[in-house]
Structure formats: structure tokens, C-alpha cells
Coordinates of C-alpha atoms and ligand atoms in Angstrom, one line a residue:
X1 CA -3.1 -45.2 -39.5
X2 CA -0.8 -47.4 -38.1
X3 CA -0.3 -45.8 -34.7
X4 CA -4.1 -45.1 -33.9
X5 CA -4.7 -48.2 -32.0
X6 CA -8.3 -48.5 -30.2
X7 CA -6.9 -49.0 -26.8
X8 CA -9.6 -51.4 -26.2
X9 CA -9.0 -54.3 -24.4
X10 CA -12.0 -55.5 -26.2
X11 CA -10.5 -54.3 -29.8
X12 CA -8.1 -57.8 -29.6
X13 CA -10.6 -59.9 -29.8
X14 CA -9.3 -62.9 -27.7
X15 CA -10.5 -66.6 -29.0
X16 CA -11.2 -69.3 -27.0
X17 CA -7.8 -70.7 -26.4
X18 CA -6.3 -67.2 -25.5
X19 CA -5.9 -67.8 -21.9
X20 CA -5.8 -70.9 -22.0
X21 CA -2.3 -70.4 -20.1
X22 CA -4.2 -69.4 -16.7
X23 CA -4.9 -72.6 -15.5
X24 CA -2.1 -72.6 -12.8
X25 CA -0.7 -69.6 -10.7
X26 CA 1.9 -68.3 -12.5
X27 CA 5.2 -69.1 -10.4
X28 CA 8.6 -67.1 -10.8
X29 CA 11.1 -68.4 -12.0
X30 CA 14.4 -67.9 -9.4
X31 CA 17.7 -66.1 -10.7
X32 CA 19.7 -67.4 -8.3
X33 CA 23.0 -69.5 -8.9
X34 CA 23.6 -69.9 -5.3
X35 CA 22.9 -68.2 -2.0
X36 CA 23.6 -64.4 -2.9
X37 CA 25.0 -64.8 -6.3
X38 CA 22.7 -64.1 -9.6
X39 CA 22.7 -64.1 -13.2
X40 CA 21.1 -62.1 -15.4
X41 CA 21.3 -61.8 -19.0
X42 CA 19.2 -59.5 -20.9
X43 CA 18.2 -61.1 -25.1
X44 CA 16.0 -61.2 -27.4
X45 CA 13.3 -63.6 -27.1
X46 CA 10.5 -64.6 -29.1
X47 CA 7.7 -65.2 -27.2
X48 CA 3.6 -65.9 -27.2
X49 CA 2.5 -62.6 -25.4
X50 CA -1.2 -64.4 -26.3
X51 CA -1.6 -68.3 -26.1
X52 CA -3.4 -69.7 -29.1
X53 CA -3.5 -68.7 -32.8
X54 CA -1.9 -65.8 -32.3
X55 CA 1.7 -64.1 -33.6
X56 CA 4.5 -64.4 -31.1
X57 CA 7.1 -61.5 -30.8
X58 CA 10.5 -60.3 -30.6
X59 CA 10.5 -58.8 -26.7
X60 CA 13.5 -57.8 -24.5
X61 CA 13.8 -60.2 -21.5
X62 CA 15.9 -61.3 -18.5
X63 CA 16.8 -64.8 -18.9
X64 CA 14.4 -65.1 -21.2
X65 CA 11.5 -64.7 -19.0
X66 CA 8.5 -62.1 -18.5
X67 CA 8.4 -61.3 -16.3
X68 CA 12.4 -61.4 -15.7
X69 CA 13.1 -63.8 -12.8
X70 CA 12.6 -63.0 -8.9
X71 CA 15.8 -62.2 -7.2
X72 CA 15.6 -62.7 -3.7
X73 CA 17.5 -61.6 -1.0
X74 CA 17.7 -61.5 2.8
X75 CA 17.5 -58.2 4.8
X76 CA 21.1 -57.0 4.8
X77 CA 22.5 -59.4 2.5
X78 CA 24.3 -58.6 -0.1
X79 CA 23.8 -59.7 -3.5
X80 CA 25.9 -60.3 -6.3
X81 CA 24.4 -60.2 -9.8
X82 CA 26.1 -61.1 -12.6
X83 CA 24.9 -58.9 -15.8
X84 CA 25.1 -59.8 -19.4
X85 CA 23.6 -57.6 -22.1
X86 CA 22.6 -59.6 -25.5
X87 CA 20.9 -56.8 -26.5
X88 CA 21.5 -55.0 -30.3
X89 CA 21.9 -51.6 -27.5
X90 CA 23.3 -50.8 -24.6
X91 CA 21.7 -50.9 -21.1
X92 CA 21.9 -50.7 -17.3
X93 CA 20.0 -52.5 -14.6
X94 CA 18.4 -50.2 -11.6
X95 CA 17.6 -52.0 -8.4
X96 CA 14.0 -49.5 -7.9
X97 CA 13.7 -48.7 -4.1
X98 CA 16.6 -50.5 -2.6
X99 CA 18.9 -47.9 -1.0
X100 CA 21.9 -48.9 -2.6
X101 CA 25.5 -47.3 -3.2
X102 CA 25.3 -44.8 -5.5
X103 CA 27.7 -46.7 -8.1
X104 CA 25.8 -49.6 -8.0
X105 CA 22.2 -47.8 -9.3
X106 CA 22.6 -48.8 -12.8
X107 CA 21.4 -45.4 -14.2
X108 CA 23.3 -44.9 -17.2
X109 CA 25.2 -42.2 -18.3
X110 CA 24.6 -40.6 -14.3
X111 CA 26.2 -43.9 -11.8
X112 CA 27.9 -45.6 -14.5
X113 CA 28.6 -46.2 -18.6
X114 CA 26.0 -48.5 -20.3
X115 CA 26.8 -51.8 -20.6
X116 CA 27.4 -52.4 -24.2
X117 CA 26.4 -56.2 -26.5
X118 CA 28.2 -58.1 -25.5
X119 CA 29.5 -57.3 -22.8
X120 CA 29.1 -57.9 -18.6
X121 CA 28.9 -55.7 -15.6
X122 CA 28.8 -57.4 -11.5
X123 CA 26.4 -55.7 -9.6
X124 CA 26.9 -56.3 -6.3
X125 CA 24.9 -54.1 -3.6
X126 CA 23.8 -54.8 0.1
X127 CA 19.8 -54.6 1.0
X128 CA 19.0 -52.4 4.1
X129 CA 15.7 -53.0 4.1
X130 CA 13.0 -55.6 4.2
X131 CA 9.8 -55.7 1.4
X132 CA 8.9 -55.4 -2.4
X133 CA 11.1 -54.2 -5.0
X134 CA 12.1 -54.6 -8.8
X135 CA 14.6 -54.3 -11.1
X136 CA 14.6 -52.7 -14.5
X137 CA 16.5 -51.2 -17.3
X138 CA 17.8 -47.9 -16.9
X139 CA 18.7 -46.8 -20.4
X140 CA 16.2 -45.7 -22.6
X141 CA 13.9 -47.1 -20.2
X142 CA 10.9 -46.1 -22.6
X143 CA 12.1 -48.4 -24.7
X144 CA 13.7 -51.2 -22.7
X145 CA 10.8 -51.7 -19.9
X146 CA 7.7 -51.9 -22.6
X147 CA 9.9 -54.5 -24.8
X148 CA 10.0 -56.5 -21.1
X149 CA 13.4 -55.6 -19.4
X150 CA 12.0 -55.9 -15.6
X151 CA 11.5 -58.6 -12.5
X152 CA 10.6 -58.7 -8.8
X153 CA 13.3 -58.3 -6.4
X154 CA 12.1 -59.4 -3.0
X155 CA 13.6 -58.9 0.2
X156 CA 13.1 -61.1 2.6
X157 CA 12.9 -60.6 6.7
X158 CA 15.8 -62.0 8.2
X159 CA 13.2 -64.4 9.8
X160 CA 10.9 -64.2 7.2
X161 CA 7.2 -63.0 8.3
X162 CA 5.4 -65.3 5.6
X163 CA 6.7 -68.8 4.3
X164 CA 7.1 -69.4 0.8
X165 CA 3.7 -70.6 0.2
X166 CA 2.3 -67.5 1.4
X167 CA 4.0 -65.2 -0.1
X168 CA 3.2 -64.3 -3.4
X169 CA 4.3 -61.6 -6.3
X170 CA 2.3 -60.7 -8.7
X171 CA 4.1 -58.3 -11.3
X172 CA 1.2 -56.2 -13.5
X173 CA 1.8 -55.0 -16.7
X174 CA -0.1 -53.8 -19.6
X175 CA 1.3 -54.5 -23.2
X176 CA 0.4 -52.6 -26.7
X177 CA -0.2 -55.3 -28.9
X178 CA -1.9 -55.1 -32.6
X179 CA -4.8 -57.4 -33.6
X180 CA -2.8 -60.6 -34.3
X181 CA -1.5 -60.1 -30.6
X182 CA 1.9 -59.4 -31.3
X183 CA 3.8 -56.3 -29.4
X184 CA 2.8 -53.0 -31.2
X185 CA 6.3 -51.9 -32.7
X186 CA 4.8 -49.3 -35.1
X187 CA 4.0 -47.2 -32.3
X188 CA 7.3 -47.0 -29.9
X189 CA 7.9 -43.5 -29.6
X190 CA 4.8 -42.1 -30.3
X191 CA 4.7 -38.3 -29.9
X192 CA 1.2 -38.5 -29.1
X193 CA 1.9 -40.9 -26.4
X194 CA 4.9 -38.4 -25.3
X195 CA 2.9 -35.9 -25.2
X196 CA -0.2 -37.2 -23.2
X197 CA -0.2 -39.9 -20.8
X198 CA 2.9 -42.2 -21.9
X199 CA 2.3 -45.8 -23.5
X200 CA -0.8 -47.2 -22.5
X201 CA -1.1 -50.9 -23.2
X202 CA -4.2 -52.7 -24.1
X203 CA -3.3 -56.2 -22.7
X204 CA -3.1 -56.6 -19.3
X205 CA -0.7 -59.4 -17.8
X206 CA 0.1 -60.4 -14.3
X207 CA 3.0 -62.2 -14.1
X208 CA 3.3 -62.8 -18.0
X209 CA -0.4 -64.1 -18.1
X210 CA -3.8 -62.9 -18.9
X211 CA -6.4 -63.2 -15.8
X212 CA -4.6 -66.1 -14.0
X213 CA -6.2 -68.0 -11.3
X214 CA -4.3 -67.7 -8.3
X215 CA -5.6 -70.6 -6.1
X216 CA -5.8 -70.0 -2.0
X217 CA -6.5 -71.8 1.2
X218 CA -9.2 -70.8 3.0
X219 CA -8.5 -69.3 6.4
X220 CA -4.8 -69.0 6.1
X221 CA -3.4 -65.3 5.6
X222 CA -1.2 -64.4 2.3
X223 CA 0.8 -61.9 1.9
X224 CA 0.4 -60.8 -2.0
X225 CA 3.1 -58.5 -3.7
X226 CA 1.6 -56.2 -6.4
X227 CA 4.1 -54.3 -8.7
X228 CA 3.5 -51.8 -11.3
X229 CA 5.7 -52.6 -13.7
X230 CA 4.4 -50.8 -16.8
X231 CA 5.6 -48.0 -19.3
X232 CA 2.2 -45.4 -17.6
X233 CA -0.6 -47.0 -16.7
X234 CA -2.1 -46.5 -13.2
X235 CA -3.7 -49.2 -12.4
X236 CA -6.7 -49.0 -10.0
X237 CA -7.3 -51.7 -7.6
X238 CA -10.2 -52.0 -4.6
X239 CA -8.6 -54.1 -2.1
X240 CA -11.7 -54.0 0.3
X241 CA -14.2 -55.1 -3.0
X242 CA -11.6 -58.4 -2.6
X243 CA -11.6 -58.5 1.1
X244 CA -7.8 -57.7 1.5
X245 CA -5.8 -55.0 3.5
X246 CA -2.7 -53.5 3.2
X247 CA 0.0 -53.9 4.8
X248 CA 2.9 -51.9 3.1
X249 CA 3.7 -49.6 0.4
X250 CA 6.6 -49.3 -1.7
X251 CA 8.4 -52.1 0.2
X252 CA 8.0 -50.6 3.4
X253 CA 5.4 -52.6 5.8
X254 CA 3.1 -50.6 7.9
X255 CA 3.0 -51.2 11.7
X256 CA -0.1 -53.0 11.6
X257 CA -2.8 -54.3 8.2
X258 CA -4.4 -51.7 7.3
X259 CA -8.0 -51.4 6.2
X260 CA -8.6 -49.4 2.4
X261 CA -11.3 -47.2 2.3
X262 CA -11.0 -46.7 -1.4
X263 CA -9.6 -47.5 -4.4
X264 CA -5.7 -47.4 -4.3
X265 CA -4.0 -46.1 -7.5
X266 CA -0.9 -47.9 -8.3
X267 CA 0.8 -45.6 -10.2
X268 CA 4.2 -47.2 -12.4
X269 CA 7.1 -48.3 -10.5
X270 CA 4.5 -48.2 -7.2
X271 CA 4.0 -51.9 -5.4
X272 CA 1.5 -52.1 -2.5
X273 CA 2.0 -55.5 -0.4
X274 CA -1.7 -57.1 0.2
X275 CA -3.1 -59.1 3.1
X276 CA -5.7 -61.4 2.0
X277 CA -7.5 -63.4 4.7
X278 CA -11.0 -65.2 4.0
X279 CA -12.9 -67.5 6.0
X280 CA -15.2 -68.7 3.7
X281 CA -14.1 -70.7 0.0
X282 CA -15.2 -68.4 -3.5
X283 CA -13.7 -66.6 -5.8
X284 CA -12.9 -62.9 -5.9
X285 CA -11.2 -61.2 -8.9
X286 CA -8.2 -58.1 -8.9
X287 CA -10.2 -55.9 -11.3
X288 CA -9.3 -52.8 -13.0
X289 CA -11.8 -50.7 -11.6
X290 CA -11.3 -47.8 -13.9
X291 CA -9.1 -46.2 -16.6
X292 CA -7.6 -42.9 -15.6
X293 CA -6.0 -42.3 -17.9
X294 CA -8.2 -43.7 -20.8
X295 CA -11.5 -42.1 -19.2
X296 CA -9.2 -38.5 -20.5
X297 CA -8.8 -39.9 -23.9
X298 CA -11.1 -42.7 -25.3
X299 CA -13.7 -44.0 -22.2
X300 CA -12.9 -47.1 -20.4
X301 CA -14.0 -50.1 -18.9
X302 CA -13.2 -52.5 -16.2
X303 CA -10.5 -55.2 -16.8
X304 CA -10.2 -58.0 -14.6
X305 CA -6.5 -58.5 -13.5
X306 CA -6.4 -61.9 -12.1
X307 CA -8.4 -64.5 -10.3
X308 CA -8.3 -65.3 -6.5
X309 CA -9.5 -68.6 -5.6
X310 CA -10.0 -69.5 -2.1
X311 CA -10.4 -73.2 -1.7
X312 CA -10.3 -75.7 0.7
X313 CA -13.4 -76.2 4.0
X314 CA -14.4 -73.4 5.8
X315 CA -11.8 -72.3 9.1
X316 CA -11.4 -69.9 11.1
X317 CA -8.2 -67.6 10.2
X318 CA -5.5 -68.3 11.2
X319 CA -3.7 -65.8 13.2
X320 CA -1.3 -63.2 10.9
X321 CA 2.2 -62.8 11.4
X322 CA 3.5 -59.8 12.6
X323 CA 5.2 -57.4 9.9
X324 CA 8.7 -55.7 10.6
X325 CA 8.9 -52.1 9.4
X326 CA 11.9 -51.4 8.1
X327 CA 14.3 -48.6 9.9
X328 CA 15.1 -45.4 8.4
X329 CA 16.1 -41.9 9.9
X330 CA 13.2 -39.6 10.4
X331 CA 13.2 -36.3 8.3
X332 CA 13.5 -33.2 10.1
X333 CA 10.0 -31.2 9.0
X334 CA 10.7 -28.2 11.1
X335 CA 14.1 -27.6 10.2
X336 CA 14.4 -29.3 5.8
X337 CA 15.7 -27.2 3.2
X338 CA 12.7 -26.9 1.2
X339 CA 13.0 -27.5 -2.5
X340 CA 10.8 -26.4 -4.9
X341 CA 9.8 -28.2 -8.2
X342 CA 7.2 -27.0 -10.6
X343 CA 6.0 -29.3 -13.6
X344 CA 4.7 -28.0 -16.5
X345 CA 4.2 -28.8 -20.2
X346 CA 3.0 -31.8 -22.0
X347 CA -0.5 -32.2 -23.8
X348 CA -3.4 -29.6 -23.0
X349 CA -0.8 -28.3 -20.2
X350 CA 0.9 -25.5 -18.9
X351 CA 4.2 -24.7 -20.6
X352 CA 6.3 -20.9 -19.9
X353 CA 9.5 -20.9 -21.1
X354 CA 11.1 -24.4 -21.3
X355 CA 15.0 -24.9 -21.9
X356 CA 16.4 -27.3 -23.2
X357 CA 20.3 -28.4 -23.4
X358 CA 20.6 -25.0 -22.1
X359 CA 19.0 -23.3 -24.9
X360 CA 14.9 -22.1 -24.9
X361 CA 13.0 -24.9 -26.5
X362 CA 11.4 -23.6 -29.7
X363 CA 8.8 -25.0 -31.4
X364 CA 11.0 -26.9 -33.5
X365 CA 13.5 -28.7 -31.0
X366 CA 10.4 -29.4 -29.3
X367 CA 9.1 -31.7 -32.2
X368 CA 12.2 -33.0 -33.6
X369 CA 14.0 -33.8 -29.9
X370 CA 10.5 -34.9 -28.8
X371 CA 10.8 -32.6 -25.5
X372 CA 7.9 -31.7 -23.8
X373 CA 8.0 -31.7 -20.0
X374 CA 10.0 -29.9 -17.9
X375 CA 10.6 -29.4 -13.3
X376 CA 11.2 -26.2 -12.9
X377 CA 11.4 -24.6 -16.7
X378 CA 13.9 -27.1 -17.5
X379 CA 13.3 -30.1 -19.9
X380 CA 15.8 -32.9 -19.3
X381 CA 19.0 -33.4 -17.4
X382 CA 20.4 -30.5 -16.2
X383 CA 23.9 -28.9 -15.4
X384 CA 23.6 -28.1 -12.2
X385 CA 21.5 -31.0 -10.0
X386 CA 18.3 -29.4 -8.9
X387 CA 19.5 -29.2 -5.2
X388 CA 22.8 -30.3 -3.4
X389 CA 22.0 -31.4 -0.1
X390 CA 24.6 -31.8 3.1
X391 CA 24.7 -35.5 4.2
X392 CA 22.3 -35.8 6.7
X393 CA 20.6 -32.9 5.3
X394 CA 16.3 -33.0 5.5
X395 CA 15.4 -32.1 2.3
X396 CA 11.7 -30.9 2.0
X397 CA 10.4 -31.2 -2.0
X398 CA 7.5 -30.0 -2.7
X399 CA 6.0 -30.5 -6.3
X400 CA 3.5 -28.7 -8.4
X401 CA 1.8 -30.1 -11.1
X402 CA 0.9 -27.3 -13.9
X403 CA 0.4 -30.3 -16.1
X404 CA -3.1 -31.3 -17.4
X405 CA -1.6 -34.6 -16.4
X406 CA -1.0 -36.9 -13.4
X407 CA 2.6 -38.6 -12.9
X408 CA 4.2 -40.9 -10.7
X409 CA 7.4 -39.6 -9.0
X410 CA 10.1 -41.7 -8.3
X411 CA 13.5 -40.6 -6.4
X412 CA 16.6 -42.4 -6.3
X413 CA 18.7 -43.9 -3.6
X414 CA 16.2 -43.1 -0.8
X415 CA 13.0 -43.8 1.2
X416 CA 10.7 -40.2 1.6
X417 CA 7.8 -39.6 3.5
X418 CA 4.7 -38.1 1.9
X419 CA 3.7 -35.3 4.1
X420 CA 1.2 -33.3 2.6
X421 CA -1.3 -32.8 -0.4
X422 CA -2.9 -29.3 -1.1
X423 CA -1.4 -28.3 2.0
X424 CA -3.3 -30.7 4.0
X425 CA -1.0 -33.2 6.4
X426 CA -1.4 -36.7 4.9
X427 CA -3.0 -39.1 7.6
X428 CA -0.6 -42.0 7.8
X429 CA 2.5 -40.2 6.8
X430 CA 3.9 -43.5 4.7
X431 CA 7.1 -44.4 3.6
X432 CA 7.5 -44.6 -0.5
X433 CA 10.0 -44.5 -3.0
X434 CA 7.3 -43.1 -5.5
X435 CA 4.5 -40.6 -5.3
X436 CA 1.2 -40.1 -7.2
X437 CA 0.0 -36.5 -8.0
X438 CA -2.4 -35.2 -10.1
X439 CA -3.2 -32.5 -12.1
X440 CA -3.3 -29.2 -10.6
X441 CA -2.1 -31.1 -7.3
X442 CA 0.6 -30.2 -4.5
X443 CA 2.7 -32.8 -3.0
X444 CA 5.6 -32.6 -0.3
X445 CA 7.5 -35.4 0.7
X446 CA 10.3 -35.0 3.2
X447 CA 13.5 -37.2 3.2
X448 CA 17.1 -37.2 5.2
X449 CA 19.7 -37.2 2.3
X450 CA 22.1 -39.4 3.9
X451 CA 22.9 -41.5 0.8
X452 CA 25.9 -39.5 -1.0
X453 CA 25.9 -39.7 -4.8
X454 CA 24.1 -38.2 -8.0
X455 CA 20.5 -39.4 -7.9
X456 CA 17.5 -39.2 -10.6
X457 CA 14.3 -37.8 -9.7
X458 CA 11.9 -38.6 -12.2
X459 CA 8.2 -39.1 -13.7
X460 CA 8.4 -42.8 -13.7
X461 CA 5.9 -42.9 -16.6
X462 CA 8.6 -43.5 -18.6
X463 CA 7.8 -41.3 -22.0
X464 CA 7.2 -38.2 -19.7
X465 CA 11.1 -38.9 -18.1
X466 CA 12.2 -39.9 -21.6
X467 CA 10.5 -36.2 -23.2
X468 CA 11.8 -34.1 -20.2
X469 CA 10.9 -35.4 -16.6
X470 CA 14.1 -36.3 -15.1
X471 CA 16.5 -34.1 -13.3
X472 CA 19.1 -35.3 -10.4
X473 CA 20.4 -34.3 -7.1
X474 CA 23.5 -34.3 -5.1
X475 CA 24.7 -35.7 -1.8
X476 CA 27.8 -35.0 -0.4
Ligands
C2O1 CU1 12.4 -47.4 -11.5 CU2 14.8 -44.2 -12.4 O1 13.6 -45.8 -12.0
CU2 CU1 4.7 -38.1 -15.8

């Protein structure tokens, strides 16, 4: 069957010349036109996803490139992008994590109309804070983001922390391809992938390429940009098995490098900013350490990411730069509106009474419509926005996963603080515009709505939001 893939990395049996393209780090291309002003035009590319003797395919790029190019801004700038869609469909662009005017999102059919072929939309939104972002399509983002509609958005500290040189992004992704290494079309859509943990790829890339060799200078600090920007997959990295620290999540810096004491899961849509440091020349690799969600469904086994190459003699490091955490107002714990929001359904899960388009979901809507998630007993956009919140307003969610399944949670428009799991006060109380939670966990984050608008709240594994996971709320 067709669909059945062996999500093996191993199944596509890579020859000798298939990475042959990771000689060089893998540089991003730059969008910009000139200081503040962008283009981006979204087509249809053909394009090697595998160097060698293997079949190219049609993806869905920016400017032609995978990733899409790195737009790059300076805290409080703002930035003017110029959008073109050359797609056959219609499409948006979301700016994930920047807390942008509500009109200037790019969600379709919630902040504005889809673009259509053809056709152009200006994007032009100021950048309050300083870190690591990324754009993406926002329509049918199932579909858009796994054909390759994504790139880095970095924002720059007004003086920024790192130079150029030692600043690098690395954008992860992990594509479904069949054995001649061309994009796995047959399967888009896939119930079973709906229904269990999203689109799992079985080609890894960073920054377009397979295991590239990202050469460094002994002694000198880095600061290395890791985004998430696939359709599901966690990826699971060990920053102290490469001798790095961390220094921020979702484009928020910590006060000070942090040491991690285990593995970090990157869920999608998560980026966690790396410090990496060494005093002596060698090589460490960025490995996959394990397959979450694979172990569930078919075993797994460690992928190497990419290649970190310290060259150059021996030194002593030099000293770091001091980071900038952004500034944000501080939620109110004592005094938020708390907000519920229950997830059930899905695969091997927990499912009640689910409504859909205002009508229960029978057995049959829930095949033919593909819904099969649902926050609070309702699958899909809602009505009524789960909670309207007074500008200014704390607003306390807290989220229980009755799914067999664990998700990544992304709200719009705003920065939260994740303040508990299972009830238990989270140490370092971070900053993040996306949360991991697992099965059968509880998570509460805490966030003053001071952005007005309609904002999503989503799974950002994008076939659980496209089968039921999204809802929205109000500020006003
Ligand atoms: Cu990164 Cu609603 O998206
Ligand atoms: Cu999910």
C-alpha cells in the first residue's frame, strides 16, 4: 500500500553521493531588498530534496528556497514584506512568536482573507522583542508547511549580542519522501497520520541539507538558533552530550546560559537558542537521541542532525556576551481568570461527546470531515472564542491532555509563562510562545492579554489543528 511507508530513516537507502551537499555550512539566503523592506513570493519549485541519483520534486517554497529565506530585523524595527502567492491555492503568511497587530498575523479566514494566485498582500509589522522566530503559511498549514512554505525570522538586539559570524540558524525539518527520494505525495492527508501523531518524516534536514558540517572556531562562543519547523515531529536533542547550554527559548533569552540536565524536546514550531563554547578542536554531532513518537508506533533509532566541527588551535574561551531578555508585563498568578481547556480524542484516546460545526460528531462526519480532536468537546473553530479576556486581563489556561497523545501548543499574538505541570510550579518559570505536554499531563501557562484582536490557540502539530485542535480567543 501506497501510504504504509516504513518510517525508517534507514528504509531510503542513501548512496554514496547523497550528502554529498554537506560539505559547507549551509548559509541562508537574505530576503531583504533593503534595510526593512522584504520580498517574498511563495511557487512552485522543483527541487533535489536528496543530492545524487535521486528524483527531485515539486515543493512549495519562499523564493524558491528551503528553507525559505532569513528575514532579519532589528528590535523594534519595523518590517515591510512584500507577499506574492504563485501558488495553484490560496495562502497567508504568520510571523510565529512575534507580538504583532492583530491584522497583520496572516491567519486566514480569522486576521485576514487568503491571499489568492496571483495576487499580493504588504505585510508590514513592528518587532517588540529581541530572539528566534519563523514564518510560515497559515492556510491549510498541513499542507503548506510539509510541501516547504517556512523560514527563520531573526531579530536582532538593537546592538546585537553576537556578530554575524557567530550567530547561526539552523532550521530542522523532517520530510516524507518515497524510496527514489522524492516528497511522499500519496500520503498528504493521511487519516492515520490525522489520527495519531501528525506527519512524521523520514528524512531529516537542517537547513535544506542532510547531516551538514557546521565548521567552528575553537574557543570562541556561538550562539546557534535551532527551529522546529516540521508538520509533528519532536525532535530530541542533548545539548550537554555536545557540550552546549542554553540560553533562550522561544526567542526569549534567559538571564544567564543555562546548563541542561537532560534531553530537551523540541516540540514543532518550538526553537531553543544554543551556546556552544569549546576549548579544545573535535567534532560533536546534534543527534536525534530518540523517536517519541516513532518508539509509540514502529521503534526508533538515533538520527544524527548535523555535524559540529570545532577547528582551529586550542584557546582559552573567549569571554560570552551578555544576553538581553526581552520585556514583557508579568502575569498576575494570584488574581488570572483561569481558563480551562480539556483535549481529548484522536487515536487510542479519550473522546465524550465531540461537536462539530455545531452539530455532535457522529461516526460518519468524523471520517468523511477527517475530525478527530477536540479542546473542550469542541472539534474545530468555534462560534464563540474559548474565552474573551479584558485588555490587560491575566489569563490563567490550564490544559488537560485526555489524549493518548503528546502536542505542542502554540498561542497567538502573545508571550506566556509556563507555570506549572501536574500541579507542580515549574523551576525556571520561562517565557514561550509554545508548550509541550504529554499524555495524561496538566499544563498552566499564565499570560497578560494585552494584545487586542482574535487569536488562534492551537496544537501546532499541524494534522491535529487541521482534524480539530484550533480554537481562538478574544481581546478587547
Ligand atoms: Cu506557527 Cu498558528 O502558527
Ligand atoms: Cu497535537
Amino acid at each position: 500500500m501506497e501510504t504504509k511507508l516504513n518510517l525508517s530513516r534507514r528504509s531510503l537507502l542513501l548512496g554514496a553521493g547523497a550528502t554529498a551537499a554537506a560539505a559547507g555550512f549551509p548559509t541562508l539566503v537574505l530576503a531583504q531588498i533593503t534595510s526593512g523592506q522584504f520580498e517574498l513570493r511563495a511557487e512552485t519549485i522543483s527541487h533535489k530534496l536528496v543530492e545524487g541519483d535521486y528524483a527531485a520534486s515539486d515543493l512549495w517554497l519562499y523564493n524558491g528556497e528551503t528553507p525559505g529565506p532569513e528575514i532579519r530585523v532589528k528590535q523594534g524595527e519595523t518590517a515591510r514584506v512584500r507577499f506574492t502567492n504563485n501558488l495553484p491555492e490560496p495562502t497567508s503568511v504568520h510571523w510565529h512568536g512575534i507580538r504583532i497587530a492583530n491584522s497583520m498575523d496572516g491567519v486566514s479566514g480569522l486576521t485576514q482573507e487568503p491571499v489568492q494566485p496571483g495576487e499580493s498582500f504588504d505585510y508590514e509589522f513592528t518587532v517588540p522583542d529581541a530572539g528566534t522566530f519563523w514564518y510560515h503559511a497559515h492556510n491549510k498549514s498541513w499542507n503548506q508547511v510539509a510541501r516547504g512554505l517556512y523560514g527563520p525570522l531573526i531579530v536582532d538586539e538593537p546592538v546585537p549580542t553576537f556578530d554575524r559570524e557567530h550567530d547561526l540558524t539552523l532550521v530542522l525539518d523532517d520530510w516524507r519522501v518515497a524510496q527514489d527520494g522524492a516528497f511522499h505525495e500519496a500520503s498528504m492527508g493521511a487519516f492515520m497520520d490525522w489520527s495519531h501523531a501528525g506527519r512524521l518524516g523520514n528524512l531529516m534536514t537542517v537547513n535544506g541539507q542532510i547531516e551538514p558540517k557546521v565548521k567552528l572556531a575553537t574557543g570562541n562562543a556561538y550562539r546557534v538558533r535551532l527551529i522546529n519547523a516540521a508538520n509533528a515531529r519532536i525532535f530530541h536533542i542533548d545539548p550537554a552530550a555536545m557540550g552546549a547550554r542554553l540560553i533562550g527559548y522561544d526567542g526569549f533569552a534567559f538571564p544567564a546560559p543555562r546548563k541542561a540536565d537532560s534531553t530537551i524536546l523540541l516540540g514543532p514550531a518550538q526553537r531553543v537558542d544554543l551556546l556552544f563554547q569549546k576549548e579544545t578542536a573535535g567534532i560533536v554531532a546534534m543527534v536525534n537521541v530518540g523517536d517519541f513518537e516513532l518508539e509509540r508506533m514502529s521503534g526508533a533509532e538515533p538520527v544524527a542532525l548535523a555535524k559540529f566541527a570545532f577547528e582551529g588551535a586550542q584557546t582559552s574561551a573567549l569571554p560570552i556576551p551578555a544576553l538581553s531578555p526581552n520585556s514583557i508585563a508579568e502575569p498576575n498568578l494570584e488574581e488570572g481568570v483561569k481558563v480551562p481547556l480539556v483535549m481529548t480524542g484522536g487515536a487510542m484516546g479519550r473522546h465524550g461527546n465531540i461537536t462539530y460545526k455545531g452539530k455532535p460528531l457522529t461516526r460518519q462526519t468524523m471520517m468523511e470531515a477527517q475530525q478527530l480532536w477536540a479542546f473542550n468537546g469542541v472539534a474545530n473553530m468555534s462560534e464563540e472564542p474559548l474565552f474573551n479576556a479584558e485588555k490587560g486581563q491575566t489569563i490563567i489556561v490550564e490544559t488537560v491532555n485526555q489524549t493518548g497523545w503528546p502536542h505542542a501548543m502554540h498561542v497567538h499574538g502573545h508571550h506566556f509563562k509556563l507555570v506549572s505541570r501536574n500541579g507542580k510550579r515549574v523551576a525556571n518559570m520561562d517565557w514561550r510562545d509554545t508548550f509541550f505536554i504529554d499524555d495524561n499531563e496538566t499544563v498552566e501557562i499564565a499570560f497578560v492579554a494585552d494584545n487586542p484582536g482574535k487569536w488562534m490557540l492551537h496544537c501546532h502539530m499541524l494534522e491535529h489543528a487541521a482534524a480539530g485542535m484550533n480554537t481562538w480567543f478574544n481581546v478587547s
